Short mmCIF file of C-alpha atoms in Angstrom, two decimals:
data_model
loop_
_atom_site.label_atom_id
_atom_site.label_comp_id
_atom_site.label_asym_id
_atom_site.label_seq_id
_atom_site.Cartn_x
_atom_site.Cartn_y
_atom_site.Cartn_z
CA MET A 27 -41.97 -97.34 -9.60
CA ARG A 28 -43.78 -96.39 -6.30
CA LEU A 29 -44.26 -98.61 -3.30
CA GLU A 30 -47.82 -97.71 -2.98
CA THR A 31 -48.32 -100.05 -6.24
CA PHE A 32 -47.48 -102.93 -3.70
CA TYR A 33 -49.21 -101.56 -0.88
CA ARG A 34 -52.41 -102.43 -2.98
CA GLN A 35 -51.47 -105.97 -3.28
CA PRO A 36 -49.50 -107.17 -0.60
CA GLY A 37 -49.95 -110.89 -0.96
CA TYR A 38 -49.16 -110.94 -4.47
CA PHE A 39 -46.38 -108.59 -3.75
CA ALA A 40 -45.23 -111.23 -1.25
CA ARG A 41 -45.73 -114.20 -3.45
CA LYS A 42 -43.29 -112.55 -6.13
CA VAL A 43 -40.58 -111.91 -3.36
CA THR A 44 -40.94 -115.49 -1.93
CA GLU A 45 -40.47 -116.92 -5.22
CA ILE A 46 -37.27 -114.49 -5.45
CA GLN A 47 -36.22 -116.04 -2.05
CA GLY A 48 -36.49 -119.47 -3.25
CA LEU A 49 -34.21 -118.88 -6.01
CA LEU A 50 -31.77 -117.17 -3.79
CA ALA A 51 -32.40 -120.15 -1.41
CA GLU A 52 -31.44 -122.30 -3.88
CA ARG A 53 -27.96 -120.56 -4.90
CA LYS A 54 -27.06 -120.56 -1.24
CA ARG A 55 -27.70 -124.66 -1.25
CA ASN A 56 -25.55 -124.77 -4.39
CA THR A 57 -22.74 -122.64 -3.07
CA THR A 58 -19.46 -123.78 -1.01
CA GLU A 59 -18.27 -120.37 -0.19
CA GLN A 60 -19.52 -119.31 3.51
CA PHE A 61 -19.38 -115.63 2.80
CA GLU A 62 -21.65 -116.18 -0.27
CA LYS A 63 -23.99 -118.00 2.24
CA ASP A 64 -23.79 -115.43 4.55
CA VAL A 65 -24.66 -112.79 2.44
CA LEU A 66 -27.49 -114.95 0.63
CA THR A 67 -28.84 -115.44 4.14
CA PHE A 68 -28.47 -111.69 4.89
CA VAL A 69 -30.45 -110.81 1.68
CA ILE A 70 -33.10 -113.27 2.06
CA ASN A 71 -33.81 -112.04 5.74
CA LYS A 72 -33.94 -108.27 4.12
CA LEU A 73 -36.83 -109.69 1.84
CA THR A 74 -38.75 -111.03 4.35
CA GLU A 75 -38.18 -107.43 6.28
CA LEU A 76 -39.49 -105.74 2.87
CA LYS A 77 -42.65 -108.23 2.83
CA SER A 78 -43.46 -107.20 6.42
CA MET A 79 -43.13 -103.34 5.15
CA ILE A 80 -45.28 -103.95 2.44
CA TYR A 81 -47.91 -105.27 5.11
CA PHE A 82 -47.76 -102.89 7.38
CA SER A 83 -48.02 -100.37 4.85
CA TYR A 84 -51.22 -101.94 3.55
CA PHE A 85 -52.80 -102.01 6.81
CA ILE A 86 -52.04 -98.47 7.70
CA GLU A 87 -53.95 -97.56 4.24
CA GLU A 88 -56.70 -99.69 5.36
CA ALA A 89 -56.72 -98.00 8.65
CA LYS A 90 -56.96 -94.57 7.24
CA VAL A 91 -59.98 -95.87 5.46
CA ALA A 92 -61.57 -97.05 8.57
CA ALA A 93 -60.49 -94.16 10.78
CA ASN A 94 -61.55 -91.84 7.80
CA VAL A 95 -58.05 -89.96 8.25
CA ASN A 96 -56.91 -89.15 5.01
CA ASN A 97 -53.41 -87.10 6.11
CA VAL A 98 -51.48 -90.14 7.26
CA ILE A 99 -47.92 -90.14 5.65
CA ILE A 100 -45.70 -93.19 6.28
CA ASN A 101 -41.62 -92.47 5.91
CA ASP A 102 -38.63 -93.98 7.33
CA VAL A 103 -35.38 -92.90 8.42
CA ASP A 104 -32.24 -94.62 6.94
CA LYS A 105 -29.72 -94.26 9.52
CA ILE A 106 -29.87 -92.72 13.24
CA ILE A 107 -26.84 -92.12 14.88
CA ARG A 108 -27.08 -92.10 18.76
CA VAL A 109 -24.36 -91.26 21.57
CA GLY A 110 -25.47 -92.82 24.67
CA ASP A 111 -29.05 -91.70 25.34
CA GLU A 112 -29.01 -88.96 22.55
CA ILE A 113 -29.99 -88.76 19.47
CA LYS A 114 -27.48 -86.69 17.60
CA ALA A 115 -27.89 -87.01 13.74
CA LEU A 116 -30.25 -88.49 11.24
CA PHE A 117 -29.18 -89.75 7.71
CA GLU A 118 -31.04 -90.50 4.39
CA LEU A 119 -29.50 -92.52 2.18
CA LYS A 120 -29.68 -92.08 -1.28
CA VAL A 121 -28.10 -93.29 -4.64
CA ARG A 122 -28.57 -91.55 -7.94
CA ARG A 123 -27.08 -92.77 -11.49
CA ARG A 124 -27.11 -89.32 -12.40
CA GLN A 125 -27.81 -85.59 -11.08
CA GLN A 126 -30.40 -83.37 -12.68
CA ASN A 127 -28.64 -80.00 -13.44
CA GLY A 128 -26.97 -80.17 -9.74
CA TYR A 129 -29.95 -81.46 -8.11
CA ILE A 130 -31.49 -84.82 -6.63
CA ARG A 131 -35.40 -84.95 -6.28
CA VAL A 132 -36.87 -86.34 -3.09
CA SER A 133 -40.62 -86.65 -2.29
CA LYS A 134 -41.95 -83.72 -0.23
CA SER A 135 -43.29 -86.08 2.15
CA GLU A 136 -40.27 -87.39 3.06
CA TRP A 137 -38.39 -84.40 3.31
CA HIS A 138 -41.17 -82.48 5.31
CA THR A 139 -41.15 -85.79 7.87
CA LEU A 140 -37.00 -85.43 8.27
CA ARG A 141 -37.33 -81.74 8.80
CA THR A 142 -40.24 -82.20 11.29
CA LEU A 143 -38.08 -84.67 13.12
CA SER A 144 -34.71 -82.17 12.83
CA GLU A 145 -37.01 -79.56 14.49
CA THR A 146 -38.72 -81.48 17.24
CA LEU A 147 -35.48 -83.38 18.10
CA ASP A 148 -32.86 -80.52 17.55
CA VAL A 149 -30.83 -82.71 15.48
CA PRO A 150 -29.16 -82.37 12.21
CA VAL A 151 -30.15 -84.21 9.15
CA PHE A 152 -27.89 -85.11 6.19
CA TYR A 153 -28.30 -86.84 2.84
CA LEU A 154 -25.68 -88.96 1.94
CA VAL A 155 -26.05 -89.33 -2.05
CA ARG A 156 -24.17 -91.78 -4.03
CA VAL A 157 -23.57 -90.57 -7.50
CA PRO A 158 -21.12 -91.70 -10.20
CA GLY A 159 -17.89 -91.48 -8.90
CA CYS A 160 -18.48 -89.63 -5.49
CA TYR A 161 -20.79 -88.97 -2.66
CA LYS A 162 -22.33 -85.86 -1.92
CA LEU A 163 -23.27 -85.12 1.62
CA VAL A 164 -25.50 -82.53 2.06
CA LYS A 165 -27.27 -81.07 5.20
CA LEU A 166 -31.11 -80.68 5.21
CA ASN A 167 -32.23 -77.08 4.63
CA PHE A 168 -35.63 -75.78 3.46
CA TRP A 169 -35.26 -75.96 -0.27
CA ARG A 170 -38.01 -75.24 -2.77
CA THR A 171 -40.71 -77.74 -3.34
CA GLU A 172 -42.16 -78.39 -6.83
CA HIS A 173 -45.19 -80.05 -8.11
CA ARG A 174 -44.30 -82.08 -10.94
CA ASN A 175 -45.52 -85.05 -13.56
CA ASN A 176 -43.81 -88.10 -13.27
CA GLY A 177 -43.51 -88.94 -16.80
CA TYR A 178 -43.02 -92.87 -16.26
CA HIS A 179 -46.28 -92.98 -14.28
CA GLN A 180 -48.00 -90.30 -15.38
CA LEU A 181 -48.57 -89.38 -11.58
CA ARG A 182 -48.58 -85.76 -10.22
CA ASP A 183 -46.38 -85.68 -6.75
CA TYR A 184 -44.66 -83.05 -4.56
CA TYR A 185 -40.74 -83.10 -4.60
CA VAL A 186 -38.22 -81.10 -3.01
CA LYS A 187 -34.98 -80.29 -5.25
CA ILE A 188 -31.92 -81.15 -3.16
CA PRO A 189 -28.86 -79.03 -4.68
CA LEU A 190 -26.07 -81.33 -4.26
CA ASP A 191 -23.50 -78.35 -4.66
CA GLU A 192 -24.64 -77.15 -1.04
CA GLY A 193 -22.77 -80.03 0.39
CA LEU A 194 -19.46 -81.84 0.08
CA THR A 195 -18.12 -83.90 -2.66
CA LEU A 196 -16.57 -87.00 -1.00
CA SER A 197 -14.47 -90.04 -2.14
CA ASP A 198 -15.11 -93.22 0.06
CA VAL A 199 -12.22 -92.48 2.43
CA GLU A 200 -13.19 -88.74 2.64
CA VAL A 201 -16.85 -90.07 3.86
CA VAL A 202 -15.18 -91.77 7.01
CA THR A 203 -13.44 -88.26 7.79
CA ALA A 204 -16.51 -86.43 7.41
CA LEU A 205 -18.65 -88.75 9.25
CA ALA A 206 -16.27 -88.85 12.02
CA ASP A 207 -16.01 -84.80 11.98
CA ILE A 208 -19.91 -85.06 12.52
CA ILE A 209 -19.81 -87.70 15.30
CA GLN A 210 -17.03 -85.22 16.90
CA GLU A 211 -19.52 -82.14 16.54
CA VAL A 212 -22.45 -83.70 17.88
CA GLN A 213 -20.51 -84.87 21.16
CA GLU A 214 -19.11 -81.59 22.07
#
């Protein structure tokens, strides 16, 4: 699945998401547990943000055509750590059901954007990857780029292979400790 598929049909995407929101709202009306209501409200609101994100991407795609500019890339950063007025670290969060020979693949455009931000802002970028049974914390590096066919959609794309063995293998508790170490490092 590629988000670009949704950018091309933002209205249809929004209608489908609204249907899902309706189902969640119905469940919210039928529950008596306050925590579940709060969770459902949170998810419904996140889905509204997702619809806005898809429309924004559609508008950018249309603006590219209007401006006759082809090399516009849209990326986001999952987490930005700021201490006071200084940006100290960037995090990209990933979940993988399995590792591919000790690597995970990420899109080259995402990796390039993160690398550019890291160099421009002089801040470290970390991938925090949830894999079965643990987390992998890997600091962004200059990994090799590959051009691969995506077997599911027959699409060609560029990927960067992130070697997970270059990072730390952590339990939930160890993630907290590692993040505390990162925050302490950046404060010094």
